[in-house]
Amino acid sequence: MSSLQSNASVSRKPGAQPRRSSLLRLSGGALIALIALAALIAFVAVPRLSNDYWLSAILIPFLVLSLAGLGLNLVTGYAGQLSLGSAAFMSVGAYATYNLLVRAPALPLAVDLLLGGLITAAVGALFGLPSLRIKGFYLIVSTLAAQFLVEWIFTRVSWFSNNDGSGVLSAPTLSAFGLKIATPAARYLLVLSVVAVVFAMAFSLVRSELGRRWMAVRDMDTAARVIGIPVGRTKLLAFALSSFVLGIAGALWAFAYLGTVEPHGFDLNLSFQVLFIIIIGGMGSIGGNFLGAAFIVLLPILLSHAAGALASVGIEAGQLQNLQKILFGTLIIVFLIKEPDGLARLVQTARNRLRDWPLRA
């Protein structure tokens, strides 16, 4: 997989000053007003105007998958460590948070999510140990082993399921600040709040010294070691922080979307979905996670609405799932060859051209 390239530079005339991004060129007041408007729309307008179907079946999985994509992007897009165990770490976060809710009901929900993420971070660092010795395809295989091992443990060891023999646990009713989180709108606001906080932290993290170390290790770990970067510690931190985010995403996936906690809800297909999100959206891009998740969530819906038109060309309704897999596979190949940085780079290029259009005219 290709590493993240530097942001596309805007063509300039000789002697012209470098152009700053449109976001950075906004004044402090305008930027605050833009953020406040976006928050007002997301937190107030959307839950009031959207119906239960849009909230439960589209917006909540879109937000959770965006968060999962962010988790994988930290370790793969920024640190360059390939992983195919995203769903396994999500399941660890879901089961850890479930046991905290059941066995320590006095703890606030925010603390449960935080501790569930920390437990997942420890598990992720453990499975990240092979990255100290191996890389590439062999690292993918080692993280893939986590997928099957974690699922086997949660299936065989009944303690994690609170000794429930059914194997499918109903998610407990969530509450925060004395208010029950039972309606689709309440679950949407919970997920949106967590996603907003985690993305804000990740935005600052990838621009910190640790983020620069990740990118140095990703581009050439030998050179990073020569200039004094502790490569082993940097890789393990990438796995730990990635798993932390994935653990929180897994808890939200189980409690706010599925409504159940079960190993088969975090199967290998989910790991591939998260991988497709960062390939299609853009590896090494914060905003690309939203673009990739939107594509993953909306494509099946668009295909179902186009079932009538597809039937006229000989594609039956039962073949839509196969068609979806074909489209995903084709797009993965196209993006890896033509645009390794995904939809995020295409959006950035279009924005730059639109911004420079008056100058060219």
Short mmCIF file of C-alpha atoms in Angstrom, two decimals:
data_model
loop_
_atom_site.label_atom_id
_atom_site.label_comp_id
_atom_site.label_asym_id
_atom_site.label_seq_id
_atom_site.Cartn_x
_atom_site.Cartn_y
_atom_site.Cartn_z
CA MET A 1 0.00 0.00 0.00
CA SER A 2 1.25 3.43 -0.82
CA SER A 3 2.27 5.81 1.90
CA LEU A 4 0.68 9.19 2.28
CA GLN A 5 2.24 11.72 0.02
CA SER A 6 2.65 15.37 0.91
CA ASN A 7 -0.34 17.64 0.33
CA ALA A 8 -0.80 18.68 -3.26
CA SER A 9 0.96 21.95 -3.92
CA VAL A 10 -0.84 24.70 -5.77
CA SER A 11 0.81 25.91 -8.98
CA ARG A 12 2.13 29.43 -8.53
CA LYS A 13 3.78 32.06 -10.67
CA PRO A 14 7.49 32.67 -10.10
CA GLY A 15 8.04 34.87 -7.09
CA ALA A 16 4.55 34.39 -5.74
CA GLN A 17 4.16 33.68 -2.04
CA PRO A 18 3.05 30.19 -0.99
CA ARG A 19 -0.69 30.00 -0.64
CA ARG A 20 -2.04 28.87 2.71
CA SER A 21 -4.99 26.51 2.92
CA SER A 22 -8.48 28.01 2.94
CA LEU A 23 -9.01 26.82 6.52
CA LEU A 24 -5.84 28.49 7.76
CA ARG A 25 -6.61 31.71 5.88
CA LEU A 26 -9.83 32.15 7.85
CA SER A 27 -9.66 34.65 10.69
CA GLY A 28 -10.02 33.40 14.23
CA GLY A 29 -13.57 34.71 14.53
CA ALA A 30 -14.64 33.26 11.17
CA LEU A 31 -13.17 29.88 12.02
CA ILE A 32 -14.99 29.80 15.37
CA ALA A 33 -18.22 30.80 13.64
CA LEU A 34 -17.79 28.03 11.04
CA ILE A 35 -17.17 25.41 13.73
CA ALA A 36 -20.14 26.66 15.75
CA LEU A 37 -22.40 26.47 12.67
CA ALA A 38 -21.28 22.91 11.90
CA ALA A 39 -21.83 21.88 15.53
CA LEU A 40 -25.28 23.49 15.52
CA ILE A 41 -26.28 21.57 12.42
CA ALA A 42 -24.88 18.25 13.64
CA PHE A 43 -26.07 18.41 17.23
CA VAL A 44 -29.38 20.27 16.85
CA ALA A 45 -30.72 20.25 13.29
CA VAL A 46 -29.86 16.68 12.29
CA PRO A 47 -31.50 14.87 15.26
CA ARG A 48 -34.60 17.06 14.92
CA LEU A 49 -35.02 16.70 11.16
CA SER A 50 -33.93 13.07 10.67
CA ASN A 51 -36.24 10.12 11.21
CA ASP A 52 -35.39 7.01 13.21
CA TYR A 53 -34.30 5.09 10.10
CA TRP A 54 -31.76 7.68 9.07
CA LEU A 55 -30.39 7.96 12.58
CA SER A 56 -30.21 4.22 13.36
CA ALA A 57 -29.36 2.72 9.98
CA ILE A 58 -27.27 5.41 8.29
CA LEU A 59 -25.86 8.15 10.52
CA ILE A 60 -24.85 6.04 13.53
CA PRO A 61 -23.00 3.34 11.53
CA PHE A 62 -21.46 6.08 9.38
CA LEU A 63 -20.03 7.83 12.44
CA VAL A 64 -18.84 4.62 14.12
CA LEU A 65 -17.18 3.33 10.95
CA SER A 66 -15.50 6.73 10.50
CA LEU A 67 -14.09 6.34 14.00
CA ALA A 68 -12.94 2.79 13.25
CA GLY A 69 -11.30 4.03 10.05
CA LEU A 70 -9.49 6.67 12.08
CA GLY A 71 -8.15 3.99 14.41
CA LEU A 72 -6.75 1.91 11.56
CA ASN A 73 -5.47 5.02 9.79
CA LEU A 74 -3.31 5.94 12.78
CA VAL A 75 -1.36 2.69 12.61
CA THR A 76 -1.45 2.11 8.83
CA GLY A 77 -1.83 5.48 7.15
CA TYR A 78 0.43 7.44 9.50
CA ALA A 79 2.77 4.85 11.04
CA GLY A 80 2.91 2.52 8.02
CA GLN A 81 2.18 -0.69 9.99
CA LEU A 82 -0.18 -2.98 8.12
CA SER A 83 -3.00 -4.49 10.18
CA LEU A 84 -5.97 -6.69 9.42
CA GLY A 85 -7.27 -7.16 12.96
CA SER A 86 -9.43 -4.06 13.33
CA ALA A 87 -12.62 -5.98 14.14
CA ALA A 88 -10.78 -8.01 16.78
CA PHE A 89 -9.74 -4.87 18.65
CA MET A 90 -13.26 -3.47 18.25
CA SER A 91 -14.63 -6.64 19.88
CA VAL A 92 -12.16 -6.27 22.77
CA GLY A 93 -13.45 -2.75 23.36
CA ALA A 94 -17.06 -3.91 23.20
CA TYR A 95 -16.58 -6.79 25.64
CA ALA A 96 -14.41 -4.74 27.99
CA THR A 97 -16.97 -1.95 28.14
CA TYR A 98 -19.82 -4.46 28.56
CA ASN A 99 -18.11 -6.08 31.56
CA LEU A 100 -17.39 -2.69 33.10
CA LEU A 101 -21.05 -1.70 32.71
CA VAL A 102 -22.29 -4.97 34.21
CA ARG A 103 -19.70 -5.53 36.95
CA ALA A 104 -19.10 -1.90 37.96
CA PRO A 105 -22.44 -0.14 37.40
CA ALA A 106 -21.42 2.82 39.54
CA LEU A 107 -18.89 3.99 36.97
CA PRO A 108 -20.02 6.77 34.60
CA LEU A 109 -20.42 5.85 30.94
CA ALA A 110 -17.53 8.09 29.90
CA VAL A 111 -15.23 6.25 32.30
CA ASP A 112 -16.43 2.88 30.99
CA LEU A 113 -15.64 3.91 27.42
CA LEU A 114 -12.25 5.29 28.44
CA LEU A 115 -11.29 2.17 30.39
CA GLY A 116 -12.56 -0.06 27.58
CA GLY A 117 -10.32 1.86 25.18
CA LEU A 118 -7.32 1.55 27.52
CA ILE A 119 -7.82 -2.21 27.87
CA THR A 120 -7.97 -2.49 24.10
CA ALA A 121 -4.82 -0.37 23.81
CA ALA A 122 -2.96 -2.87 26.00
CA VAL A 123 -4.19 -5.77 23.85
CA GLY A 124 -3.25 -3.88 20.68
CA ALA A 125 0.27 -3.20 21.96
CA LEU A 126 0.61 -6.92 22.72
CA PHE A 127 -0.33 -7.90 19.18
CA GLY A 128 1.89 -5.11 17.89
CA LEU A 129 5.02 -6.72 19.33
CA PRO A 130 5.67 -8.69 16.11
CA SER A 131 6.08 -5.35 14.30
CA LEU A 132 9.41 -4.99 16.09
CA ARG A 133 10.77 -7.86 14.02
CA ILE A 134 8.61 -8.26 10.93
CA LYS A 135 6.84 -6.02 8.46
CA GLY A 136 4.68 -6.09 5.34
CA PHE A 137 2.82 -9.29 4.49
CA TYR A 138 4.10 -11.12 7.57
CA LEU A 139 2.77 -8.38 9.84
CA ILE A 140 -0.64 -8.66 8.16
CA VAL A 141 -0.66 -12.38 8.93
CA SER A 142 0.21 -11.79 12.59
CA THR A 143 -2.57 -9.23 13.02
CA LEU A 144 -4.95 -11.53 11.17
CA ALA A 145 -4.19 -14.15 13.81
CA ALA A 146 -5.57 -11.71 16.40
CA GLN A 147 -8.88 -11.75 14.55
CA PHE A 148 -9.34 -15.50 14.97
CA LEU A 149 -7.75 -15.75 18.42
CA VAL A 150 -9.87 -13.04 20.00
CA GLU A 151 -13.07 -14.41 18.49
CA TRP A 152 -12.20 -17.90 19.77
CA ILE A 153 -11.51 -16.61 23.31
CA PHE A 154 -14.79 -14.70 23.53
CA THR A 155 -16.66 -17.75 22.25
CA ARG A 156 -15.02 -20.30 24.57
CA VAL A 157 -14.48 -18.36 27.80
CA SER A 158 -17.89 -17.70 29.35
CA TRP A 159 -16.57 -15.16 31.88
CA PHE A 160 -16.38 -12.47 29.20
CA SER A 161 -20.08 -13.08 28.44
CA ASN A 162 -21.01 -12.84 32.13
CA ASN A 163 -21.60 -16.62 32.05
CA ASP A 164 -24.42 -16.22 29.54
CA GLY A 165 -24.72 -19.44 27.53
CA SER A 166 -26.57 -17.88 24.58
CA GLY A 167 -23.45 -16.21 23.19
CA VAL A 168 -25.48 -13.15 22.18
CA LEU A 169 -25.61 -10.49 24.89
CA SER A 170 -28.21 -7.74 24.87
CA ALA A 171 -26.51 -4.40 25.26
CA PRO A 172 -27.42 -2.81 28.61
CA THR A 173 -29.36 0.43 28.61
CA LEU A 174 -26.91 3.31 28.59
CA SER A 175 -27.26 6.44 30.66
CA ALA A 176 -25.26 9.62 31.08
CA PHE A 177 -25.78 12.42 33.62
CA GLY A 178 -28.87 10.62 34.89
CA LEU A 179 -30.52 10.49 31.45
CA LYS A 180 -31.23 7.22 29.64
CA ILE A 181 -29.83 6.86 26.16
CA ALA A 182 -32.58 4.76 24.60
CA THR A 183 -33.93 6.62 21.55
CA PRO A 184 -32.18 6.76 18.16
CA ALA A 185 -31.67 10.50 18.57
CA ALA A 186 -30.02 10.02 21.99
CA ARG A 187 -27.75 7.27 20.66
CA TYR A 188 -26.82 9.47 17.69
CA LEU A 189 -25.88 12.36 19.99
CA LEU A 190 -23.79 10.03 22.15
CA VAL A 191 -21.90 8.68 19.14
CA LEU A 192 -21.48 12.14 17.63
CA SER A 193 -20.09 13.54 20.88
CA VAL A 194 -17.54 10.74 21.25
CA VAL A 195 -16.53 10.94 17.58
CA ALA A 196 -16.08 14.71 17.77
CA VAL A 197 -13.83 14.45 20.84
CA VAL A 198 -11.70 11.59 19.49
CA PHE A 199 -11.26 13.18 16.05
CA ALA A 200 -10.22 16.47 17.67
CA MET A 201 -7.61 14.63 19.73
CA ALA A 202 -6.38 12.69 16.69
CA PHE A 203 -6.15 15.91 14.66
CA SER A 204 -3.77 17.34 17.25
CA LEU A 205 -1.92 14.05 17.71
CA VAL A 206 -0.88 13.55 14.08
CA ARG A 207 0.52 17.10 14.03
CA SER A 208 2.52 16.59 17.20
CA GLU A 209 6.05 15.26 17.56
CA LEU A 210 4.67 11.72 17.87
CA GLY A 211 2.80 12.11 14.60
CA ARG A 212 5.97 13.25 12.86
CA ARG A 213 7.79 10.23 14.29
CA TRP A 214 5.09 7.94 12.91
CA MET A 215 5.46 9.41 9.45
CA ALA A 216 9.25 9.15 9.62
CA VAL A 217 8.99 5.46 10.53
CA ARG A 218 6.43 4.95 7.78
CA ASP A 219 8.58 6.57 5.10
CA MET A 220 11.86 4.84 6.06
CA ASP A 221 12.32 3.23 9.45
CA THR A 222 16.08 2.78 8.95
CA ALA A 223 16.58 6.51 8.43
CA ALA A 224 14.30 7.22 11.39
CA ARG A 225 16.48 5.02 13.58
CA VAL A 226 19.64 6.79 12.37
CA ILE A 227 18.32 10.23 13.38
CA GLY A 228 17.52 8.96 16.88
CA ILE A 229 13.82 8.05 16.72
CA PRO A 230 13.00 5.04 18.96
CA VAL A 231 11.42 2.98 16.19
CA GLY A 232 10.21 0.09 18.36
CA ARG A 233 8.52 2.34 20.92
CA THR A 234 7.00 4.46 18.14
CA LYS A 235 5.47 1.40 16.47
CA LEU A 236 4.03 0.08 19.72
CA LEU A 237 2.53 3.48 20.51
CA ALA A 238 0.90 3.45 17.08
CA PHE A 239 -0.66 0.05 17.74
CA ALA A 240 -1.76 1.07 21.23
CA LEU A 241 -3.38 4.37 20.24
CA SER A 242 -4.93 2.80 17.15
CA SER A 243 -6.43 0.03 19.28
CA PHE A 244 -7.65 2.59 21.82
CA VAL A 245 -9.71 4.31 19.13
CA LEU A 246 -10.87 0.98 17.69
CA GLY A 247 -11.92 -0.19 21.16
CA ILE A 248 -14.13 2.85 21.65
CA ALA A 249 -15.54 2.37 18.14
CA GLY A 250 -16.30 -1.27 18.97
CA ALA A 251 -18.20 -0.32 22.12
CA LEU A 252 -20.28 2.21 20.18
CA TRP A 253 -20.83 -0.33 17.37
CA ALA A 254 -22.24 -2.85 19.87
CA PHE A 255 -24.22 -0.54 22.14
CA ALA A 256 -25.42 2.23 19.81
CA TYR A 257 -25.82 0.34 16.53
CA LEU A 258 -26.13 -3.45 16.88
CA GLY A 259 -27.78 -3.47 20.29
CA THR A 260 -25.98 -6.76 21.05
CA VAL A 261 -22.51 -7.91 22.02
CA GLU A 262 -21.42 -11.09 20.22
CA PRO A 263 -18.19 -12.30 18.60
CA HIS A 264 -19.78 -12.77 15.18
CA GLY A 265 -20.72 -9.09 15.13
CA PHE A 266 -17.00 -8.36 14.76
CA ASP A 267 -16.01 -10.85 12.08
CA LEU A 268 -13.36 -10.62 9.37
CA ASN A 269 -15.78 -8.87 7.00
CA LEU A 270 -15.85 -5.91 9.37
CA SER A 271 -12.04 -5.77 9.35
CA PHE A 272 -12.11 -5.63 5.55
CA GLN A 273 -14.75 -2.90 5.66
CA VAL A 274 -12.53 -0.75 7.89
CA LEU A 275 -9.59 -1.42 5.57
CA PHE A 276 -11.67 -0.38 2.55
CA ILE A 277 -12.61 2.83 4.35
CA ILE A 278 -9.02 4.04 4.63
CA ILE A 279 -8.08 2.89 1.11
CA ILE A 280 -11.08 4.56 -0.54
CA GLY A 281 -11.16 7.58 1.78
CA GLY A 282 -7.41 8.14 1.89
CA MET A 283 -4.61 6.71 4.00
CA GLY A 284 -2.95 9.27 6.22
CA SER A 285 -5.97 11.58 6.07
CA ILE A 286 -8.25 12.57 8.96
CA GLY A 287 -11.14 13.74 6.79
CA GLY A 288 -10.77 10.80 4.43
CA ASN A 289 -12.20 8.50 7.11
CA PHE A 290 -15.56 10.26 6.79
CA LEU A 291 -15.47 10.00 3.00
CA GLY A 292 -14.62 6.30 3.04
CA ALA A 293 -17.24 5.50 5.67
CA ALA A 294 -19.89 7.41 3.74
CA PHE A 295 -19.06 5.37 0.65
CA ILE A 296 -19.23 2.06 2.56
CA VAL A 297 -22.57 2.92 4.18
CA LEU A 298 -24.29 4.56 1.21
CA LEU A 299 -23.28 2.20 -1.61
CA PRO A 300 -25.52 -0.73 -0.48
CA ILE A 301 -28.41 1.71 -0.05
CA LEU A 302 -27.91 3.13 -3.53
CA LEU A 303 -27.75 -0.37 -5.00
CA SER A 304 -30.98 -1.37 -3.26
CA HIS A 305 -32.75 1.71 -4.62
CA ALA A 306 -31.37 0.93 -8.08
CA ALA A 307 -32.62 -2.66 -7.95
CA GLY A 308 -35.40 -1.96 -10.45
CA ALA A 309 -33.05 -0.45 -13.01
CA LEU A 310 -30.51 -3.23 -12.50
CA ALA A 311 -33.19 -5.88 -12.97
CA SER A 312 -33.87 -4.48 -16.44
CA VAL A 313 -30.30 -5.33 -17.46
CA GLY A 314 -30.44 -8.85 -16.06
CA ILE A 315 -29.09 -8.30 -12.52
CA GLU A 316 -31.49 -9.85 -10.02
CA ALA A 317 -32.01 -8.60 -6.47
CA GLY A 318 -30.20 -11.62 -5.03
CA GLN A 319 -27.06 -10.69 -6.97
CA LEU A 320 -26.76 -7.19 -5.49
CA GLN A 321 -24.43 -8.36 -2.74
CA ASN A 322 -22.10 -9.92 -5.29
CA LEU A 323 -22.27 -6.74 -7.35
CA GLN A 324 -21.33 -4.75 -4.27
CA LYS A 325 -18.25 -6.94 -3.72
CA ILE A 326 -17.28 -6.55 -7.38
CA LEU A 327 -17.56 -2.76 -7.12
CA PHE A 328 -15.51 -2.70 -3.93
CA GLY A 329 -12.79 -4.85 -5.45
CA THR A 330 -12.66 -2.78 -8.62
CA LEU A 331 -12.49 0.49 -6.71
CA ILE A 332 -9.74 -0.82 -4.44
CA ILE A 333 -7.62 -1.67 -7.49
CA VAL A 334 -8.36 1.68 -9.14
CA PHE A 335 -7.51 3.70 -6.04
CA LEU A 336 -4.33 1.75 -5.32
CA ILE A 337 -3.10 2.30 -8.89
CA LYS A 338 -4.48 5.69 -9.90
CA GLU A 339 -5.03 7.56 -6.65
CA PRO A 340 -3.38 5.93 -3.61
CA ASP A 341 -4.46 8.83 -1.40
CA GLY A 342 -8.13 8.14 -2.09
CA LEU A 343 -11.13 10.44 -2.13
CA ALA A 344 -9.45 12.89 0.24
CA ARG A 345 -6.86 13.78 -2.41
CA LEU A 346 -9.53 14.07 -5.12
CA VAL A 347 -11.52 16.46 -2.93
CA GLN A 348 -8.38 18.47 -2.14
CA THR A 349 -7.45 18.69 -5.83
CA ALA A 350 -10.96 19.81 -6.80
CA ARG A 351 -10.94 22.43 -4.03
CA ASN A 352 -7.56 23.77 -5.14
CA ARG A 353 -8.72 24.04 -8.76
CA LEU A 354 -11.91 25.79 -7.72
CA ARG A 355 -9.96 28.20 -5.55
CA ASP A 356 -7.49 29.04 -8.35
CA TRP A 357 -10.14 29.29 -11.07
CA PRO A 358 -10.52 33.12 -10.80
CA LEU A 359 -6.72 33.53 -11.10
CA ARG A 360 -6.57 31.39 -14.24
CA ALA A 361 -9.55 33.20 -15.71
#
